[in-house]
PDB file of C-alpha atoms in Angstrom:
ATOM      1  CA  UNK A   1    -101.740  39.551  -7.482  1.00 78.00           C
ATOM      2  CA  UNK A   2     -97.837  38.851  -6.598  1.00 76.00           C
ATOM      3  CA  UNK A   3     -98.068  35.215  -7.689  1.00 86.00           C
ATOM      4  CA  UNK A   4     -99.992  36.380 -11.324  1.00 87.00           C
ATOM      5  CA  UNK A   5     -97.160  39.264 -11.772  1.00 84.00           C
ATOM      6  CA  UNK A   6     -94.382  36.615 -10.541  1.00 82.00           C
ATOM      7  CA  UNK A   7     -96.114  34.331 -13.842  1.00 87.00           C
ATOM      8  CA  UNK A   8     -95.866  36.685 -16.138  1.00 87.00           C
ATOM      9  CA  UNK A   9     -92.441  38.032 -15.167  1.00 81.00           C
ATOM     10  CA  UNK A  10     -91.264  33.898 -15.378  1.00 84.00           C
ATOM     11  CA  UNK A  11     -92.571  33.640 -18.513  1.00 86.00           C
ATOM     12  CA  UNK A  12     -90.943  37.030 -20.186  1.00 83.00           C
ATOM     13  CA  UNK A  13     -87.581  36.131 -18.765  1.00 80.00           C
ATOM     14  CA  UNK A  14     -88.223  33.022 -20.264  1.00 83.00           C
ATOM     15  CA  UNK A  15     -88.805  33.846 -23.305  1.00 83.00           C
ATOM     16  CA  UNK A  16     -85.971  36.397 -23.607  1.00 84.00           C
ATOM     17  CA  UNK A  17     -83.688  34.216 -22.184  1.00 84.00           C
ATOM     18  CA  UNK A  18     -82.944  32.152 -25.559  1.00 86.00           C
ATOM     19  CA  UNK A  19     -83.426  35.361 -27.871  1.00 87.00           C
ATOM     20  CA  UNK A  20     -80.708  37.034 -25.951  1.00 86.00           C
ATOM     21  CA  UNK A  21     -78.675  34.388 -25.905  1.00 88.00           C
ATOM     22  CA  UNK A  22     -79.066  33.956 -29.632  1.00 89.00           C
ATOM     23  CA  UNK A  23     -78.527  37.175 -30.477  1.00 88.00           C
ATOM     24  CA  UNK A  24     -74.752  36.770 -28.538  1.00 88.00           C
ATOM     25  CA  UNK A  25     -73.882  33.590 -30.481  1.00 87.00           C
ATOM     26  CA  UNK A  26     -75.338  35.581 -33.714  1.00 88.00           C
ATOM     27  CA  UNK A  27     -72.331  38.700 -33.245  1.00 86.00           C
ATOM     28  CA  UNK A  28     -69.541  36.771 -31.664  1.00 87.00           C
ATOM     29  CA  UNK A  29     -67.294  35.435 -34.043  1.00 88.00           C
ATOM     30  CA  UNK A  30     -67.382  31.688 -34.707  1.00 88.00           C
ATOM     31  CA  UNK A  31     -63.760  30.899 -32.833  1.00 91.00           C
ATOM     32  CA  UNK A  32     -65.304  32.466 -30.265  1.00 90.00           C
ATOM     33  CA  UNK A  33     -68.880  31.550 -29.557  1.00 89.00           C
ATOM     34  CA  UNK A  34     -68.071  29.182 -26.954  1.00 91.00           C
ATOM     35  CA  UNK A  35     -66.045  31.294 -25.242  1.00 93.00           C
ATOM     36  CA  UNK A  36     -68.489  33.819 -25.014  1.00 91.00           C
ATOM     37  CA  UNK A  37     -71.560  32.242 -24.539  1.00 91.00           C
ATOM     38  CA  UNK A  38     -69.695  30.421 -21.629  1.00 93.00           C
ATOM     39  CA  UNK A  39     -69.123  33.918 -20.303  1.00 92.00           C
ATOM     40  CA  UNK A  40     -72.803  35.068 -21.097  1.00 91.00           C
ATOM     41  CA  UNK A  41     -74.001  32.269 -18.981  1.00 91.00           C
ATOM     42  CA  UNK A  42     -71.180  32.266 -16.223  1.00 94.00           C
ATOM     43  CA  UNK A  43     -72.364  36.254 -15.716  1.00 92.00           C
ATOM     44  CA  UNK A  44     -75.853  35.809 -15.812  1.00 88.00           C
ATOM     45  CA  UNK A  45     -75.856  33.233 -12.863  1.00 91.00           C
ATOM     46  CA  UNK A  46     -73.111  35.425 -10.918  1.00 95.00           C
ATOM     47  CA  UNK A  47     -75.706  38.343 -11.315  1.00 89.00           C
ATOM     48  CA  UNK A  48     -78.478  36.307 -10.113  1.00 88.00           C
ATOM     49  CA  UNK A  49     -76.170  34.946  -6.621  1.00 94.00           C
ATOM     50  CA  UNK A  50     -74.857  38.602  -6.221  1.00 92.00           C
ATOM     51  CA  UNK A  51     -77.989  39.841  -6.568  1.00 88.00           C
ATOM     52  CA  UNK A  52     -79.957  37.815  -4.036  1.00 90.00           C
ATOM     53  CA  UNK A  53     -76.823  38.517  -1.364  1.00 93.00           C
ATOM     54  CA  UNK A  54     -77.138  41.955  -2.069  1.00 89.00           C
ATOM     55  CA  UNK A  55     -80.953  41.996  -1.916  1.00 88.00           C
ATOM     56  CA  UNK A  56     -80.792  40.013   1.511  1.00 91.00           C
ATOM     57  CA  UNK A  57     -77.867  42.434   3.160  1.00 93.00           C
ATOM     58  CA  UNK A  58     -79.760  45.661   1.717  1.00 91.00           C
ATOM     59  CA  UNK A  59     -83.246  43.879   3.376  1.00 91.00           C
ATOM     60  CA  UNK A  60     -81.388  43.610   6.699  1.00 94.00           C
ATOM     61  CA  UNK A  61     -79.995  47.064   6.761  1.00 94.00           C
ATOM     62  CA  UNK A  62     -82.604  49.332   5.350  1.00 92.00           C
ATOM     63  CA  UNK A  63     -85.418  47.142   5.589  1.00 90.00           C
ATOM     64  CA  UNK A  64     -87.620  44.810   3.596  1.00 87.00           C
ATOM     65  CA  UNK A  65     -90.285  47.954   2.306  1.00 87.00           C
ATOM     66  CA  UNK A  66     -87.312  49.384   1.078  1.00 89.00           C
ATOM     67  CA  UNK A  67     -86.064  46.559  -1.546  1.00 87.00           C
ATOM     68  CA  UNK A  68     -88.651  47.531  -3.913  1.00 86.00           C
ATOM     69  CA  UNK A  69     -86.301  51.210  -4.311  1.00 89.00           C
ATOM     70  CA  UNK A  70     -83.158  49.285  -4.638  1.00 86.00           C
ATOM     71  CA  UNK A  71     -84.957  46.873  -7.354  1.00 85.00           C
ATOM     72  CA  UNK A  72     -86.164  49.594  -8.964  1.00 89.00           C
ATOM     73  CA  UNK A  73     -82.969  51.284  -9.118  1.00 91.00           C
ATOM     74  CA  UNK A  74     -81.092  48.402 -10.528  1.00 88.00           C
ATOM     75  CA  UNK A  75     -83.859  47.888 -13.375  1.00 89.00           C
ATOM     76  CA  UNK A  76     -83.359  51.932 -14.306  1.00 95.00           C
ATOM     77  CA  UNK A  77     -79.442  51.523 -14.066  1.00 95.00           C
ATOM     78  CA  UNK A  78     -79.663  48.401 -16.143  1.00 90.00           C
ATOM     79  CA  UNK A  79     -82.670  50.279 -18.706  1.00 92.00           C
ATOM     80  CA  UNK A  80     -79.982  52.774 -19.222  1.00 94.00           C
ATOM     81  CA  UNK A  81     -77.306  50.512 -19.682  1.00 93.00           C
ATOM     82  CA  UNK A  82     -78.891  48.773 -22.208  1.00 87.00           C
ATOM     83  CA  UNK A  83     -79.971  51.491 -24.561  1.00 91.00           C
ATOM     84  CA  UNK A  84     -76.446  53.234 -23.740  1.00 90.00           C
ATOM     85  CA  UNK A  85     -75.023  49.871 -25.678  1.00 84.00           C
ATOM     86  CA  UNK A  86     -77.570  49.266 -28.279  1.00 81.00           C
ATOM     87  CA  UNK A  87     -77.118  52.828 -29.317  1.00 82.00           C
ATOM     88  CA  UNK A  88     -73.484  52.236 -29.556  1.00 80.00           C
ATOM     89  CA  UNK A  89     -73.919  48.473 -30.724  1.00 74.00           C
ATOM     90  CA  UNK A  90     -76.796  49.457 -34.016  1.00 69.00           C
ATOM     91  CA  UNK A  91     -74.215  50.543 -36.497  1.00 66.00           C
ATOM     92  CA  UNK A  92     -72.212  47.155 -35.984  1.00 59.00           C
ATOM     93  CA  UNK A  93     -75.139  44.612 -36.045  1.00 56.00           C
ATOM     94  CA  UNK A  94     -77.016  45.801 -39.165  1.00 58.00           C
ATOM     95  CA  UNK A  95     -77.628  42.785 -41.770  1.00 59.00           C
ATOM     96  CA  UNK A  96     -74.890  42.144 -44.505  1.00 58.00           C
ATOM     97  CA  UNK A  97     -76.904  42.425 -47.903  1.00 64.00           C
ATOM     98  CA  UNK A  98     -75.962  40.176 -50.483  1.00 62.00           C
ATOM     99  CA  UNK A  99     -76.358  40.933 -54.240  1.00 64.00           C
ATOM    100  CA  UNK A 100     -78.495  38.936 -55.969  1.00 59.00           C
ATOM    101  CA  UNK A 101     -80.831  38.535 -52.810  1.00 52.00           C
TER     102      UNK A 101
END
């Protein structure tokens, strides 16, 4: 059951990985993409170190059945975070129309 779920989780980060990451080069200006895709990238790997320290420490103190409440927690924090910004984000990223189009 945990290797299945561990599959499909792979293959949904996967696949959001490069939409994400397309959708950042698609609203940063173009004097700037590298700049912040570098930073895009440079975050997401710092999330995924700090988050495996902080998974490890939190396993040691409180206890490995317990992870699963932290994990949780981060995935609501982060759920919240995200709609917080695409609610604030919608108004900026709607599509230019052209006439004649």
């Amino acid at each position: 059951m945990f290797a299945g779920m561990y599959f499909v989780w792979g293959g949904l980060l996967g696949a959001t990985t490069p939409v994400l990451t397309a959708l950042i080069s698609r609203v940063a200006p173009d004097q700037q993409q590298g700049r912040v895709l570098g930073l895009a990238q440079s975050t997401a790997q710092m999330s995924a170190i700090c988050g495996i320290a902080l998974g490890g420490w939190f396993a040691q103190v409180a206890g490995l059945s317990n992870i699963y409440f932290l994990v949780g927690l981060v995935y609501l924090v982060g759920l919240f975070a995200c709609t917080f910004g695409y609610v604030r984000m919608r108004p900026l990223t709607r599509p230019v129309q052209h006439s004649g189009d």
